[in-house]
Amino acid sequence: MADTLKGRHVLVTAGPTREPIDPVRFISNHSSGRQGYAIAAACAALGARVTLVAGPTALPDPDAVETIHIETARDMLAAVETSLPADVFIAVAAVADWRPAEPSDRKLKLDKARFSSLPLVENPDILKTIAQMGDGRPGLVIGFAAETHDVETLAVAKRKRKGCDWIVANDVSGDVMGGAENAVLLVTADGVESWDRAEKSEIGRRLAARIAEARV
Ligand code: C5P
């Protein structure tokens, strides 16, 4: 019988976060959510109970996945913490590293001096928070790395810095962000594997199969 994720709870973050400047403006990024949604769907197809915490995307909720919609990084962290315990945590979201320090509850006027600089504060690092939690840490914590250069070196360093078990690294120098395909490196404690360029849905299936093999 094929490897299965039956009986496992897999928690996935996906998409961008949106950090308000005022009621009509925000800081965000080009993440489409496609890779995270594909991973969530692939884990569900292998029998896992899947919770997907998603920032704003244009995608339909995947079948057989509990999808929680959030906007900001802080809301994403809260939804992740509420969804624990999990056997596997996969941080695919492109979380905004910074947010405006004091979002305005009124639309800002462009002529205001305030708009010549926008004070920012750091957002929580969701992957690091979950990877470095003590009791209740998921057995397998997987992070993503999107880099435009030195992909392998940076991914190996990122695995250590975040304290996660695996890093899935992709080269975003081409059309990966928002595109249908992805070319990835899988960095584990045992070394680095290079996966052929494939549809994001196929990358999702390969990753789900690898997680099932890990038997966490
Ligand atoms: O540090 P960097 O943003 O390059 O790390 C990317 C990885 O960390 C991804 O797995 C992403 O989902 C996760 N991350 C996070 N919270 C942040 C920043 C990144 O979970 N605030």
XYZ file of C-alpha atoms and ligand atoms in Angstrom:
237
model
C 0.000 0.000 0.000
C 1.183 3.515 -0.826
C 2.418 5.773 1.950
C -0.406 7.630 3.572
C -0.967 10.621 5.822
C -4.105 9.157 7.396
C -4.437 10.123 11.041
C -2.026 13.058 10.631
C -2.845 16.737 11.067
C -0.969 18.920 8.588
C -1.014 22.698 9.083
C -0.049 24.880 6.106
C 0.346 28.656 5.660
C -0.019 30.106 2.171
C -0.304 33.290 0.172
C 0.835 36.795 1.047
C -0.051 38.783 4.121
C -1.497 42.259 3.867
C -0.300 44.907 6.311
C -2.544 47.979 6.455
C -1.200 51.506 6.007
C -4.680 53.005 6.179
C -8.184 51.723 5.273
C -7.409 51.679 1.526
C -3.648 50.963 1.320
C -1.442 48.107 2.401
C 2.019 46.549 2.103
C 2.017 43.107 0.471
C 3.813 41.026 -2.170
C 3.229 39.016 -5.349
C 2.626 35.611 -3.747
C -0.297 33.873 -5.488
C -0.752 31.157 -2.839
C -0.658 28.461 -5.523
C 2.213 26.419 -4.088
C 0.794 26.364 -0.556
C -2.709 25.522 -1.780
C -1.254 22.702 -3.925
C 0.617 21.279 -0.929
C -2.497 21.446 1.244
C -4.552 19.646 -1.432
C -1.844 17.001 -1.958
C -1.637 16.250 1.788
C -5.431 15.948 1.940
C -5.331 13.589 -1.049
C -2.982 11.341 0.964
C -5.527 11.216 3.773
C -4.289 13.939 6.162
C -6.558 16.282 8.043
C -5.356 19.596 6.669
C -5.726 23.118 8.017
C -4.737 25.887 5.602
C -4.167 29.392 6.966
C -4.273 31.629 3.928
C -3.664 35.283 3.191
C -5.654 36.990 0.439
C -5.486 35.004 -2.831
C -7.685 34.567 -5.892
C -7.854 30.801 -5.387
C -10.892 28.707 -4.391
C -10.592 26.884 -1.057
C -9.165 23.404 -1.726
C -11.602 20.497 -1.325
C -11.437 18.578 1.942
C -9.243 21.220 3.600
C -10.259 23.497 6.462
C -9.267 26.936 5.158
C -8.915 29.883 7.523
C -8.675 33.278 5.822
C -6.561 35.980 7.438
C -4.933 39.231 6.286
C -2.025 40.222 8.531
C 1.024 38.314 9.772
C -0.153 38.664 13.343
C -3.531 37.190 12.424
C -1.736 34.365 10.584
C 0.344 33.526 13.670
C -2.761 33.590 15.892
C -4.654 31.265 13.503
C -1.676 28.891 13.360
C -1.379 28.772 17.145
C -5.118 28.161 17.505
C -4.892 25.310 14.979
C -2.169 23.421 16.889
C -1.465 20.643 17.734
C -0.246 19.425 14.351
C 2.054 16.609 13.271
C 3.453 18.643 10.384
C 3.743 22.413 9.941
C 4.541 23.748 6.478
C 5.191 27.504 6.233
C 4.690 28.378 2.583
C 3.253 31.861 3.084
C 5.172 34.903 1.894
C 4.736 36.761 5.156
C 5.444 40.489 5.026
C 8.517 40.971 7.190
C 7.442 44.470 8.205
C 4.207 46.290 8.906
C 3.405 49.972 9.288
C 3.986 50.895 12.921
C 0.802 52.928 13.226
C -1.823 52.139 10.615
C -4.201 55.073 10.273
C -7.927 54.508 10.717
C -8.543 57.377 8.278
C -7.392 57.513 4.672
C -4.105 59.409 4.645
C -3.818 62.472 2.441
C -0.930 62.356 -0.005
C 0.139 65.899 0.781
C 0.814 65.033 4.403
C 4.493 65.073 5.327
C 3.911 61.712 6.979
C 3.859 60.022 3.575
C 7.475 60.925 2.816
C 8.470 58.188 5.261
C 6.524 55.304 6.716
C 7.726 53.932 10.074
C 7.719 50.133 10.066
C 7.995 47.483 12.764
C 9.023 43.864 12.379
C 6.354 41.186 12.083
C 6.535 37.930 14.050
C 8.419 35.143 12.275
C 5.769 32.426 12.195
C 8.053 29.642 10.977
C 10.705 30.394 13.603
C 8.105 30.675 16.365
C 6.674 27.225 15.605
C 10.042 25.589 14.838
C 11.505 26.784 18.132
C 8.520 26.168 20.402
C 9.203 23.601 23.102
C 6.310 21.387 24.130
C 3.858 20.713 21.368
C 6.260 21.438 18.498
C 5.036 19.608 15.389
C 7.238 16.576 14.632
C 8.149 17.916 11.205
C 8.502 21.651 10.529
C 9.104 22.711 6.937
C 10.002 26.190 5.721
C 10.290 27.689 2.271
C 12.987 29.934 0.890
C 12.544 32.133 -2.159
C 15.882 33.431 -3.392
C 17.186 35.059 -6.536
C 20.835 33.946 -6.077
C 23.023 31.540 -4.016
C 19.890 29.471 -3.451
C 21.564 26.429 -1.899
C 23.921 28.298 0.458
C 21.158 30.564 1.678
C 18.725 27.662 2.127
C 21.180 25.625 4.199
C 21.812 28.671 6.417
C 18.069 29.359 6.656
C 17.321 25.820 7.888
C 19.692 26.382 10.821
C 18.601 29.939 11.540
C 14.891 29.112 11.634
C 15.331 25.845 13.516
C 13.122 23.952 11.067
C 13.682 20.387 9.835
C 13.429 20.890 6.091
C 13.695 23.857 3.761
C 12.137 23.799 0.322
C 14.068 26.398 -1.632
C 13.056 27.907 -4.925
C 14.811 30.191 -7.312
C 12.490 33.133 -7.909
C 14.758 34.886 -10.386
C 12.456 33.773 -13.248
C 8.654 33.588 -13.355
C 8.109 31.324 -10.343
C 6.219 33.829 -8.191
C 2.669 33.774 -9.495
C 3.610 31.242 -12.193
C 2.414 27.651 -12.535
C 5.796 25.925 -12.201
C 8.494 25.656 -9.599
C 12.068 24.279 -9.485
C 13.104 23.411 -5.966
C 15.888 22.171 -3.734
C 14.950 20.128 -0.674
C 17.361 20.786 2.194
C 17.221 18.325 5.113
C 19.636 17.303 7.872
C 20.922 14.638 5.449
C 21.799 16.973 2.587
C 20.401 18.717 -0.461
C 18.249 17.222 -3.216
C 17.469 18.969 -6.464
C 13.979 18.397 -7.889
C 13.252 18.883 -11.575
C 11.149 21.844 -12.615
C 7.506 20.814 -12.439
C 3.992 22.129 -12.048
C 3.320 23.443 -8.544
C 0.676 20.715 -8.165
C 3.341 18.078 -8.897
C 5.768 19.686 -6.406
C 2.924 19.503 -3.882
C 2.422 15.790 -4.551
C 6.167 15.064 -4.271
C 6.409 16.938 -0.990
C 3.309 15.210 0.418
C 4.793 11.828 -0.541
C 8.109 12.722 1.146
C 6.274 13.777 4.294
C 4.380 10.474 4.315
C 7.703 8.606 3.960
C 9.110 10.514 6.947
C 6.391 8.891 9.089
C 6.259 11.606 11.722
O 13.207 34.702 6.287
P 12.425 34.378 5.059
O 11.209 35.247 4.883
O 13.219 34.306 3.800
O 11.912 32.879 5.317
C 10.975 32.255 4.520
C 10.280 31.195 5.319
O 9.884 31.692 6.582
C 8.994 30.736 4.668
O 8.767 29.393 5.060
C 7.956 31.664 5.262
O 6.669 31.097 5.217
C 8.476 31.789 6.673
N 8.198 33.085 7.325
C 7.268 33.144 8.344
N 7.046 34.335 9.002
C 7.724 35.449 8.645
C 8.678 35.394 7.597
C 8.876 34.201 6.953
O 6.624 32.107 8.658
N 7.491 36.584 9.274
